[in-house]
XYZ file of N, CA, C and O in Angstrom:
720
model
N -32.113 68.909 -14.593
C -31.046 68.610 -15.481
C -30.794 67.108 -15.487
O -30.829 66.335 -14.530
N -30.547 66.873 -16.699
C -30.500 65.298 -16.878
C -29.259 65.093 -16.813
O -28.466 65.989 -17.100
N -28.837 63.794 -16.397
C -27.307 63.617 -16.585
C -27.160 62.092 -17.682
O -27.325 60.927 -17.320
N -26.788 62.611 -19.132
C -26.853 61.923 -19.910
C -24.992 60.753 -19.513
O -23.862 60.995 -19.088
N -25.741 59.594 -19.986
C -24.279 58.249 -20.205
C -23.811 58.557 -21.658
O -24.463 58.979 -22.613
N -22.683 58.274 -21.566
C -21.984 58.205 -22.825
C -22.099 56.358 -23.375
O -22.313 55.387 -22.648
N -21.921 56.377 -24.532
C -21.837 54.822 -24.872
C -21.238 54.111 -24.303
O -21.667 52.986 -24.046
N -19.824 54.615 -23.849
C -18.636 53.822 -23.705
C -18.760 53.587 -22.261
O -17.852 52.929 -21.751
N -19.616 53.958 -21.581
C -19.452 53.876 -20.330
C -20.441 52.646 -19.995
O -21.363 52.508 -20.799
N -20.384 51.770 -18.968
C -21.260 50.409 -18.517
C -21.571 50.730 -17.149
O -21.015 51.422 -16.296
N -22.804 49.909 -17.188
C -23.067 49.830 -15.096
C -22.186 49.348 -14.531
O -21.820 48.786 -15.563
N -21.331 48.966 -13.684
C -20.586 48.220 -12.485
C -21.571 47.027 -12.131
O -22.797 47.108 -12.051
N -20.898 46.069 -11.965
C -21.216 44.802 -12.023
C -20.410 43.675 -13.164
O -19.760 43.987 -14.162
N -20.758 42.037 -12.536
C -20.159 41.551 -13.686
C -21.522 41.316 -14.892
O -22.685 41.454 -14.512
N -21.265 41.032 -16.032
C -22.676 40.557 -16.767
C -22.673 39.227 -16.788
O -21.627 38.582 -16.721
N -24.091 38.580 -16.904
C -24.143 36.842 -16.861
C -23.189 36.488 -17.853
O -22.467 35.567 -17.470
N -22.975 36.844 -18.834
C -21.872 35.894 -19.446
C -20.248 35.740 -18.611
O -19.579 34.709 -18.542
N -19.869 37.220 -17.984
C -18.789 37.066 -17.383
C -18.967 35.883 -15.660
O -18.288 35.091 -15.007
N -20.107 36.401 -15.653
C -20.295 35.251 -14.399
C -19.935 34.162 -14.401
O -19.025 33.845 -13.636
N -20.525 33.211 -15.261
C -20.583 32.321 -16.034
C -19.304 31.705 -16.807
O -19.208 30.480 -16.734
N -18.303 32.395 -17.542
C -16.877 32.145 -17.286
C -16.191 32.376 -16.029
O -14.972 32.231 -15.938
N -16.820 32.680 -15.192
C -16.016 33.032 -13.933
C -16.308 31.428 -12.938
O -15.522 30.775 -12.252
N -17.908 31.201 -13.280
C -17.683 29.736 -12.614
C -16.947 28.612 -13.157
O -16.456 27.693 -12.501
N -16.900 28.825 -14.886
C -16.202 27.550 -15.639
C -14.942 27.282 -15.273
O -14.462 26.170 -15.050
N -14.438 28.284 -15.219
C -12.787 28.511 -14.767
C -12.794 27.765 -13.184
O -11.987 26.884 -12.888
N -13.731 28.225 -12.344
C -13.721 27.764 -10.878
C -13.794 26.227 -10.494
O -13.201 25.566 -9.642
N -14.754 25.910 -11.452
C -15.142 24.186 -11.313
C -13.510 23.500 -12.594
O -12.858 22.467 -12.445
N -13.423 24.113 -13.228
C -12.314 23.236 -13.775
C -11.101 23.134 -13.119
O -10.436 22.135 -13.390
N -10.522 24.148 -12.094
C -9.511 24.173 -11.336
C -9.889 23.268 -10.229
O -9.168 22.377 -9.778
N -11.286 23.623 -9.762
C -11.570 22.016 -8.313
C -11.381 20.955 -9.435
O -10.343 20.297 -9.509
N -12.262 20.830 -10.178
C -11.757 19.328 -10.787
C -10.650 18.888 -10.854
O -10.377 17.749 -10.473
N -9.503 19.988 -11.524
C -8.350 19.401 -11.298
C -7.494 19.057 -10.234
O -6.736 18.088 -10.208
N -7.683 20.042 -9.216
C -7.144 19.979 -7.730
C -7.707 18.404 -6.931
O -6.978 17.759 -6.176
N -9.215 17.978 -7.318
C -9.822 16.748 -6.601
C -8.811 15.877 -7.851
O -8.214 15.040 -7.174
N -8.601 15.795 -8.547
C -7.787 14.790 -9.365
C -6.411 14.878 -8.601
O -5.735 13.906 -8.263
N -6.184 15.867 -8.441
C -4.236 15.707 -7.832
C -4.278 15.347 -6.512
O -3.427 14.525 -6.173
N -5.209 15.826 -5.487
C -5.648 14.958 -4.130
C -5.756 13.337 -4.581
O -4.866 12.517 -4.351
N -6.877 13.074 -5.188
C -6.870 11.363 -5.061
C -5.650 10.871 -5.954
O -5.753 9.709 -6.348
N -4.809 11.387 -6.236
C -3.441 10.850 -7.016
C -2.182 10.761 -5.981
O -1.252 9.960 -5.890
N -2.589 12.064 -5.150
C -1.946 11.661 -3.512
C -1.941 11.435 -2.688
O -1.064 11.635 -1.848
N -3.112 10.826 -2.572
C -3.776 10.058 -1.902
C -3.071 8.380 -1.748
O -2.646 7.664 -0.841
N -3.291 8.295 -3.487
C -2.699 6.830 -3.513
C -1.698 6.410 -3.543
O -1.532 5.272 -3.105
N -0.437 7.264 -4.156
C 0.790 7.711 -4.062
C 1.281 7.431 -2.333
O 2.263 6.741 -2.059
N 0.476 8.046 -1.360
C 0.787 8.265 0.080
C 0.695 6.606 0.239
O 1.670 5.875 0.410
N -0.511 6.236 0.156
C -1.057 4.775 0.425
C -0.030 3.546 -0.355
O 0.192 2.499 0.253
N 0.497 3.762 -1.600
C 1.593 3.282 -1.987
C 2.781 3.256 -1.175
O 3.158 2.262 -0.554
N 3.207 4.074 -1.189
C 4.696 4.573 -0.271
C 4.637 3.853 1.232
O 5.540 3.122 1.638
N 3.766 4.084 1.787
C 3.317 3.631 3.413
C 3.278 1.963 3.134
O 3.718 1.116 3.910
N 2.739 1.749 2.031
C 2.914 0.017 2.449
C 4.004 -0.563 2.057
O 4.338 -1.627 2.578
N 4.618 -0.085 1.253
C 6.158 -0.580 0.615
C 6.663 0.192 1.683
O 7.091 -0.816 2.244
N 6.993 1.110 2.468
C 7.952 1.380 3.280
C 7.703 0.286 4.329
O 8.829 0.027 4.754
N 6.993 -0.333 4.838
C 6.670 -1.466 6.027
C 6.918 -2.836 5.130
O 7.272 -3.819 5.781
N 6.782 -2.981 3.840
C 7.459 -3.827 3.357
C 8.844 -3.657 3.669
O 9.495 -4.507 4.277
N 9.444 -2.226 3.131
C 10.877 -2.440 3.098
C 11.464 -2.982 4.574
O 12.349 -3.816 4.764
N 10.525 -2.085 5.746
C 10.896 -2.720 6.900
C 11.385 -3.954 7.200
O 12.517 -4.237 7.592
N 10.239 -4.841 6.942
C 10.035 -6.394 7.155
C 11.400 -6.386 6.446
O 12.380 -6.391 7.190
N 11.552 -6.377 5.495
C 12.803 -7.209 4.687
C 14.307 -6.778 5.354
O 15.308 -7.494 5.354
N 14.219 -5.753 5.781
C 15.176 -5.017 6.628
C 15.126 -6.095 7.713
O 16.075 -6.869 7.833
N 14.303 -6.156 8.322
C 14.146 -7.026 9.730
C 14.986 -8.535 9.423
O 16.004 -9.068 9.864
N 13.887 -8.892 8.361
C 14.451 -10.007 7.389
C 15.999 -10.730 7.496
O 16.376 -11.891 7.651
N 16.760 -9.286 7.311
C 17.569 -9.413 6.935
C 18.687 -9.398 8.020
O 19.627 -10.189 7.927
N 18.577 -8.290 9.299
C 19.103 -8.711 10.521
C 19.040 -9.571 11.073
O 19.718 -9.801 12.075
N 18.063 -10.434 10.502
C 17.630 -11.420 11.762
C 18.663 -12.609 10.869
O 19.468 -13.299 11.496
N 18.538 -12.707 9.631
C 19.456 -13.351 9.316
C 21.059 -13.436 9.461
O 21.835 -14.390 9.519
N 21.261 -11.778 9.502
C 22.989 -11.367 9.690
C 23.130 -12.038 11.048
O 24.042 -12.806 11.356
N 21.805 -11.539 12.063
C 22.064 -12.335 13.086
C 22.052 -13.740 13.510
O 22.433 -14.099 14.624
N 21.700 -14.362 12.792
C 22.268 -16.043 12.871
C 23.215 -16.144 12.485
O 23.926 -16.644 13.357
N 23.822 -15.933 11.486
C 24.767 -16.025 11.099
C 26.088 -15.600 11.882
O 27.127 -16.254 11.967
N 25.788 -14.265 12.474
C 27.101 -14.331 13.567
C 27.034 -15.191 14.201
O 28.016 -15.816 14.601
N 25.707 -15.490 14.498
C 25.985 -16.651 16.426
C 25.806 -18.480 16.200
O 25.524 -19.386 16.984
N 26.171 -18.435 14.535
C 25.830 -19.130 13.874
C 24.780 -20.120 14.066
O 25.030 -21.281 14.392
N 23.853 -19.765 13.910
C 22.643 -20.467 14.422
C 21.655 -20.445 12.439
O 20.630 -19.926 11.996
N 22.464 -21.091 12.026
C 21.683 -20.160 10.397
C 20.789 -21.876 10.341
O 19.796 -21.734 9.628
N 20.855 -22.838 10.692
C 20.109 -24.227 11.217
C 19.388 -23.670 11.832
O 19.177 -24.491 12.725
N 18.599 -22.545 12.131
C 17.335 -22.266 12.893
C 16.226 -21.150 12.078
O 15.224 -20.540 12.452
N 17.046 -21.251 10.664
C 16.669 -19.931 9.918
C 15.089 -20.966 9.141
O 14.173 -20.522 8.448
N 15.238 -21.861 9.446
C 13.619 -22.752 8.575
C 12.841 -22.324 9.681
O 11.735 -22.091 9.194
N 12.799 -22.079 10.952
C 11.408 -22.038 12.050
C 10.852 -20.586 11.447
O 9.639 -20.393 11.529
N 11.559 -19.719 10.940
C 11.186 -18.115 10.803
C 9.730 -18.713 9.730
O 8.531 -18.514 9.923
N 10.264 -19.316 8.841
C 9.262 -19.617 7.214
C 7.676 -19.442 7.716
O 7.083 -18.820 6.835
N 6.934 -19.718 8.636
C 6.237 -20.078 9.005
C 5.648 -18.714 9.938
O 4.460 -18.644 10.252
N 6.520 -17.801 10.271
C 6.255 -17.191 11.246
C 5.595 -15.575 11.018
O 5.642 -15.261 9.828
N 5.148 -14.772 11.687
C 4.620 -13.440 11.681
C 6.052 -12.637 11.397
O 7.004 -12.567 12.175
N 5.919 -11.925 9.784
C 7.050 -10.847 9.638
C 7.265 -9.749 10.919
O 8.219 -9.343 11.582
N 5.561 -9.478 10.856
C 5.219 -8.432 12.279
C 6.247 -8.255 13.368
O 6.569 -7.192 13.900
N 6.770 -9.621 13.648
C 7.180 -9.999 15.053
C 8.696 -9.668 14.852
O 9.397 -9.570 15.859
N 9.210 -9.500 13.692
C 10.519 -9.034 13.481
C 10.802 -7.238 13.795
O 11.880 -6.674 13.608
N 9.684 -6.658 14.245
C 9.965 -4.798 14.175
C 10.092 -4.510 15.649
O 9.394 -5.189 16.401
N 10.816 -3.678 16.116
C 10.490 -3.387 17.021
C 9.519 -2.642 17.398
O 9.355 -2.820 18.605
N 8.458 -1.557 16.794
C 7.046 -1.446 16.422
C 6.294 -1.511 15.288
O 6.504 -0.990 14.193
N 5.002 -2.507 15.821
C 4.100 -2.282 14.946
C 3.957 -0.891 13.917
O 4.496 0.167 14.243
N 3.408 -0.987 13.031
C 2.317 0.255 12.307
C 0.917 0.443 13.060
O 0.149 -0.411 13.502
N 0.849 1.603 13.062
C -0.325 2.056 14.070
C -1.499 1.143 12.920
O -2.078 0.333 13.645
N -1.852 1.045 11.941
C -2.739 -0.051 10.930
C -2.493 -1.467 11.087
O -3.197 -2.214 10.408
N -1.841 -1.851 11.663
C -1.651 -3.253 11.831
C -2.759 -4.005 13.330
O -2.585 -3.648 14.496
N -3.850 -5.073 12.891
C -4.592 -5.432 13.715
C -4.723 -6.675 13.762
O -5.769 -7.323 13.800
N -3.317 -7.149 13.759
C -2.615 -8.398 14.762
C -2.744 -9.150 14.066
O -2.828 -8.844 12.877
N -2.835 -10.724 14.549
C -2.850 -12.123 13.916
C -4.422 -12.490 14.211
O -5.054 -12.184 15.222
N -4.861 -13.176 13.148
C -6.563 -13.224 13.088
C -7.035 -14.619 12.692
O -6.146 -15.014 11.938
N -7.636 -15.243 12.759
C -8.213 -16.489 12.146
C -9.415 -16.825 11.645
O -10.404 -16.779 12.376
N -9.521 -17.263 10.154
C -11.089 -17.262 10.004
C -11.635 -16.005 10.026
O -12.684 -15.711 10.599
N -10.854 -15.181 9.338
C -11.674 -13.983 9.646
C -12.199 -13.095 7.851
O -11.677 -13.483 6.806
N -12.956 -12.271 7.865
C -13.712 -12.131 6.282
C -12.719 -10.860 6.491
O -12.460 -10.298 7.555
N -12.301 -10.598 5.375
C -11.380 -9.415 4.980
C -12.197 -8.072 4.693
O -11.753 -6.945 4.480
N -13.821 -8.618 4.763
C -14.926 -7.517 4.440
C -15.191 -6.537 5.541
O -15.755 -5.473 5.289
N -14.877 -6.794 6.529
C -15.246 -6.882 7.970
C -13.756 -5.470 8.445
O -13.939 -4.681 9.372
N -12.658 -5.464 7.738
C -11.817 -5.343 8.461
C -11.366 -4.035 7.552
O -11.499 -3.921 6.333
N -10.828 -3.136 8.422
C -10.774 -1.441 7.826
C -9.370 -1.528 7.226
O -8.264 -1.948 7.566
N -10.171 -0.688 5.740
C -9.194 -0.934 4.639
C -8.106 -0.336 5.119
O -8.310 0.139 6.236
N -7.185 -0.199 4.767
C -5.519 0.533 4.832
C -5.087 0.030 5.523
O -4.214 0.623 6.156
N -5.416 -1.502 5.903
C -4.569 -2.053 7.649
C -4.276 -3.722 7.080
O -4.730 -4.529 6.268
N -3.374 -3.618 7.946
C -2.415 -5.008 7.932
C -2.964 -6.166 8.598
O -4.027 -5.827 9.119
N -2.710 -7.376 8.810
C -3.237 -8.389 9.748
C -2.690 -9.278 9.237
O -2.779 -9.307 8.010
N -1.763 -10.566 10.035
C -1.352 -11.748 9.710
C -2.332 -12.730 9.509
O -3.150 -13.014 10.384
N -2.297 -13.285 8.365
C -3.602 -14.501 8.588
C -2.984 -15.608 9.047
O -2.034 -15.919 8.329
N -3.286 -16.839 10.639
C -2.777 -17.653 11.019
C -3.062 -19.153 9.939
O -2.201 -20.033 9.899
N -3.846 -19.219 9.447
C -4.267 -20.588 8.976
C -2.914 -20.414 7.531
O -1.983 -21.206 7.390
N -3.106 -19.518 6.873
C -2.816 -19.224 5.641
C -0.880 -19.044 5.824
O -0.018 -19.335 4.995
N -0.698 -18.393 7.392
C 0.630 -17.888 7.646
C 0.888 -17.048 6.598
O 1.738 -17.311 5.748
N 0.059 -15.820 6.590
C 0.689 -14.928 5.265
C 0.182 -13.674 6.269
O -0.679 -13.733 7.147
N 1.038 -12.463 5.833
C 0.891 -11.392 6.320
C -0.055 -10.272 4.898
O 0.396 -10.351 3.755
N -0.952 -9.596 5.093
C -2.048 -9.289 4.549
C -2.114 -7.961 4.599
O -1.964 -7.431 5.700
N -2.368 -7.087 3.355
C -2.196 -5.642 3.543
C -3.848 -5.268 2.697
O -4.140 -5.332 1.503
N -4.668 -4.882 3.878
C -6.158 -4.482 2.518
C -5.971 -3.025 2.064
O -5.882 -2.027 2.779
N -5.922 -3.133 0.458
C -5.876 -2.085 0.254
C -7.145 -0.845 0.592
O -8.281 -1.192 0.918
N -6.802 0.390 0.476
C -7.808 1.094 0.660
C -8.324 1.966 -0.652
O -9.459 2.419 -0.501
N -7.822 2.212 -1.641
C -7.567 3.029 -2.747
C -7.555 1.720 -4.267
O -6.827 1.725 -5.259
N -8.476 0.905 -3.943
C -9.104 -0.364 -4.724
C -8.959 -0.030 -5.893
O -8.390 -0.927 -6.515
N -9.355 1.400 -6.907
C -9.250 1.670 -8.152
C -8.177 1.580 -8.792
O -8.074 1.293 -9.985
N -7.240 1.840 -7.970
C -5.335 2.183 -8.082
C -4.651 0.710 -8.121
O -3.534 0.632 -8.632
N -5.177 -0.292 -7.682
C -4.480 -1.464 -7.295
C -5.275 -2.192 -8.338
O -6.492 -2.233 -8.519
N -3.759 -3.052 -9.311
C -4.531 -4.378 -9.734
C -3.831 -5.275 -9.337
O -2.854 -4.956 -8.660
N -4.064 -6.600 -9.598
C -3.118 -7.943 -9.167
C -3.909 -8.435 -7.564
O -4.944 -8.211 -6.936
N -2.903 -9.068 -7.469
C -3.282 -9.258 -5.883
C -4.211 -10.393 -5.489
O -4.209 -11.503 -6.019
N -4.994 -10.002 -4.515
C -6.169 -10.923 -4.461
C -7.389 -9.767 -4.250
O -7.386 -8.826 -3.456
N -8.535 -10.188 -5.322
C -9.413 -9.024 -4.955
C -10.602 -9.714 -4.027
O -10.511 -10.668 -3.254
N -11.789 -8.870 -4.384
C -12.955 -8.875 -3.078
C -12.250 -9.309 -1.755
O -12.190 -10.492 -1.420
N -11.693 -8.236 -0.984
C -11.498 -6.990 -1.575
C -9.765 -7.159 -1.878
O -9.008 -8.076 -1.559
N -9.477 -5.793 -2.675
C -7.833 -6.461 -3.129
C -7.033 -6.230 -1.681
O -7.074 -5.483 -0.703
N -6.381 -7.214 -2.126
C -5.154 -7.563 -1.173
C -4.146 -7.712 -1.791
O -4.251 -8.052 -2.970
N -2.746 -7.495 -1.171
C -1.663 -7.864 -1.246
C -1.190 -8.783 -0.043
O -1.510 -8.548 1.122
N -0.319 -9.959 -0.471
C 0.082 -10.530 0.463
C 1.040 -11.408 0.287
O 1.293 -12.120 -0.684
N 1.591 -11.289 1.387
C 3.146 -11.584 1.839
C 3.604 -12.915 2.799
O 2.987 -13.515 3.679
N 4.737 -13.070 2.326
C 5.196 -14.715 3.305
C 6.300 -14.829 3.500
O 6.856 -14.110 2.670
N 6.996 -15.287 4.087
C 8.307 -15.430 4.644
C 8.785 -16.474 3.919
O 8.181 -17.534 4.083
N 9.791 -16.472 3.089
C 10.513 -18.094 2.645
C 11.740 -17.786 2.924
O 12.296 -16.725 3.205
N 12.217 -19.266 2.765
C 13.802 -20.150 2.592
C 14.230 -19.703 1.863
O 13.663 -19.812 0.776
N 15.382 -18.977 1.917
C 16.126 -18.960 0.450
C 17.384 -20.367 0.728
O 18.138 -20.368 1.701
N 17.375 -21.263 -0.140
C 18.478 -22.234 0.188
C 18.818 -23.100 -1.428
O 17.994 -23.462 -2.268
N 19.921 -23.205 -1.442
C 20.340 -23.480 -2.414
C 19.699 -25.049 -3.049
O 19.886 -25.781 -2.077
N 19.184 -25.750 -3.925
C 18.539 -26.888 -3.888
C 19.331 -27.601 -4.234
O 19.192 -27.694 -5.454
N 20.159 -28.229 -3.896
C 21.523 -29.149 -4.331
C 20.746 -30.297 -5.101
O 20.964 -30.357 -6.311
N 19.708 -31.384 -4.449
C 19.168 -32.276 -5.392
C 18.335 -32.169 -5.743
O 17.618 -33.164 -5.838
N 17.673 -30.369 -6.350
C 17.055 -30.228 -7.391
C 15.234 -30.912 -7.137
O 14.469 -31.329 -8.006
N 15.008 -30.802 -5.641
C 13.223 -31.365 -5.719
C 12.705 -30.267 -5.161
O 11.599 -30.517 -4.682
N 13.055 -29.096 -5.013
C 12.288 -27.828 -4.892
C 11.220 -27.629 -3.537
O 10.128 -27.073 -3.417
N 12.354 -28.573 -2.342
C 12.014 -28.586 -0.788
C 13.468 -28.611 -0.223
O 14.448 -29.033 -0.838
N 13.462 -28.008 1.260
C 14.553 -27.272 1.637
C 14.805 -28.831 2.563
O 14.417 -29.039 3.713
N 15.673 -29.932 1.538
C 16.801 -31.054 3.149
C 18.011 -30.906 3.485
O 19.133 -30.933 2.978
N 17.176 -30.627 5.140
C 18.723 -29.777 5.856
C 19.871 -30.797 5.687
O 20.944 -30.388 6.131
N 19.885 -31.791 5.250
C 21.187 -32.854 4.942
C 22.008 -32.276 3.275
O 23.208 -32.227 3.009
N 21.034 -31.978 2.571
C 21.555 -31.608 1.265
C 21.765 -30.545 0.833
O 22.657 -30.406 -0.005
N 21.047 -29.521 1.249
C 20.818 -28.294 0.513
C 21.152 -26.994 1.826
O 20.799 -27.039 3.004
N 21.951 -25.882 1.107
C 22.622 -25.509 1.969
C 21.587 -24.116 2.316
O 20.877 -23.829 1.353
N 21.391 -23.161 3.622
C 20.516 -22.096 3.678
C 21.665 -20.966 3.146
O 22.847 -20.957 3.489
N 21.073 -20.110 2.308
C 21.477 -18.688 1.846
C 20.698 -17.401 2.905
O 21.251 -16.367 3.279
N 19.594 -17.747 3.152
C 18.585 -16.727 3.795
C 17.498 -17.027 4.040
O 17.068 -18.165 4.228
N 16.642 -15.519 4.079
C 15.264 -15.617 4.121
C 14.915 -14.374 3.550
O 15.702 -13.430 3.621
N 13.892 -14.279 3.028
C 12.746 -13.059 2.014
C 11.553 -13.017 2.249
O 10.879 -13.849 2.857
N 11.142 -11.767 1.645
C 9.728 -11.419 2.019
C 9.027 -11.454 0.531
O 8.982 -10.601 -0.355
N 8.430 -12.965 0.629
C 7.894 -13.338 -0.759
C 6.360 -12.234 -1.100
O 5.541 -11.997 -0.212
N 6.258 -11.782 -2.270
C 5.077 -11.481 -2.382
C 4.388 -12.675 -3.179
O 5.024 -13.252 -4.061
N 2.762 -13.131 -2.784
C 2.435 -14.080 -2.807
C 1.593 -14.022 -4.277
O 1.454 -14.993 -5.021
N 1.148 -12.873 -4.486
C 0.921 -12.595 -5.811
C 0.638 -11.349 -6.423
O -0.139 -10.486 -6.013
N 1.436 -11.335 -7.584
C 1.927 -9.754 -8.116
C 0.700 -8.651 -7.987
O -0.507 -8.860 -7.861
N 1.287 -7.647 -8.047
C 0.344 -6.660 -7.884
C 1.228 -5.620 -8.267
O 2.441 -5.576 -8.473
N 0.161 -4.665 -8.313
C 0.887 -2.928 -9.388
C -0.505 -2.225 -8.866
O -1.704 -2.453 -9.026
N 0.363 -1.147 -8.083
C -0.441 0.433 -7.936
C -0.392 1.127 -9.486
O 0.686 1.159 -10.079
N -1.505 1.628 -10.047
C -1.983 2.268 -11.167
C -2.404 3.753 -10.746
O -3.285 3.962 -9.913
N -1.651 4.825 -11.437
C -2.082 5.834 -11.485
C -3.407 6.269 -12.138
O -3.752 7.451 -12.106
């Protein structure tokens, strides 16, 4: 006895065409998922260096409240010159100190380092596509400590006889913008 199929009935299994939408669907969801990873990726890498910015300026800024109580604000020009670094009470685990003469090629991206010759504090980016401005090969952002002081006779240098101190800031040395 034969056991006849009806039309309507199919083998079990998927058929190559359903396969085949079954991978399109699969690779377009990784694609999109690897797009929202490297978007938070850089997002993370954004946030982390402006939060150690905000630090510094925080620091910045005690250190100034603190002259000012003990009135020592005539000692606020030696900072201009100096490592922001040295204002935290810890480092960032990425931060690899004060350096000289040294190639920025050499040195692992996502990390900080004061440059001594230059006196600028130095952030290499790691997420290069995302970052414009700055200084590139490779991009950088970087930072300096200035005077804020009022210029009474107008020659755009701080004389402690003329011109009175307001503060100190955490200059960025040249603009830059994270790009989504």
């Amino acid at each position: 006895m034969k056991i006849r199929r009806s039309a309507s009935t199919r083998p079990y299994g998927f058929s190559l065409f359903e396969l085949l939408v079954v991978i399109v669907i699969i690779s377009i969801l990784f694609v999109v998922a690897i797009s929202r990873l490297v978007a938070l990726q850089v997002d993370a890498e954004r946030v982390v260096m402006e939060s150690v910015v905000g630090s510094l300026r925080s620091g910045l800024g005690i250190k100034v409240a603190e002259s000012i109580v003990r009135q020592r604000i005539a000692g606020l020009p030696a900072y201009e010159a100096s490592n922001p670094m040295n204002l935290l009470a810890e480092v960032p685990v990425n931060y690899l100190g004060e350096r000289s003469g040294v190639d920025p090629h050499t040195l692992e991206k996502g990390s900080w380092y004061f440059d001594l010759p230059s006196q600028t504090l130095v952030y290499i980016v790691d997420n290069t596509g995302y970052f414009s401005g700055g200084t590139d090969d490779p991009p950088r952002a970087k930072f300096k400590i200035r005077l804020v002081y009022s210029d009474a006779n107008g020659n755009g240098v701080y004389d402690s006889g003329v011109d009175s101190i307001e503060g100190l800031r955490l200059a960025v040395m040249e603009s830059y913008r994270w790009t989504r």
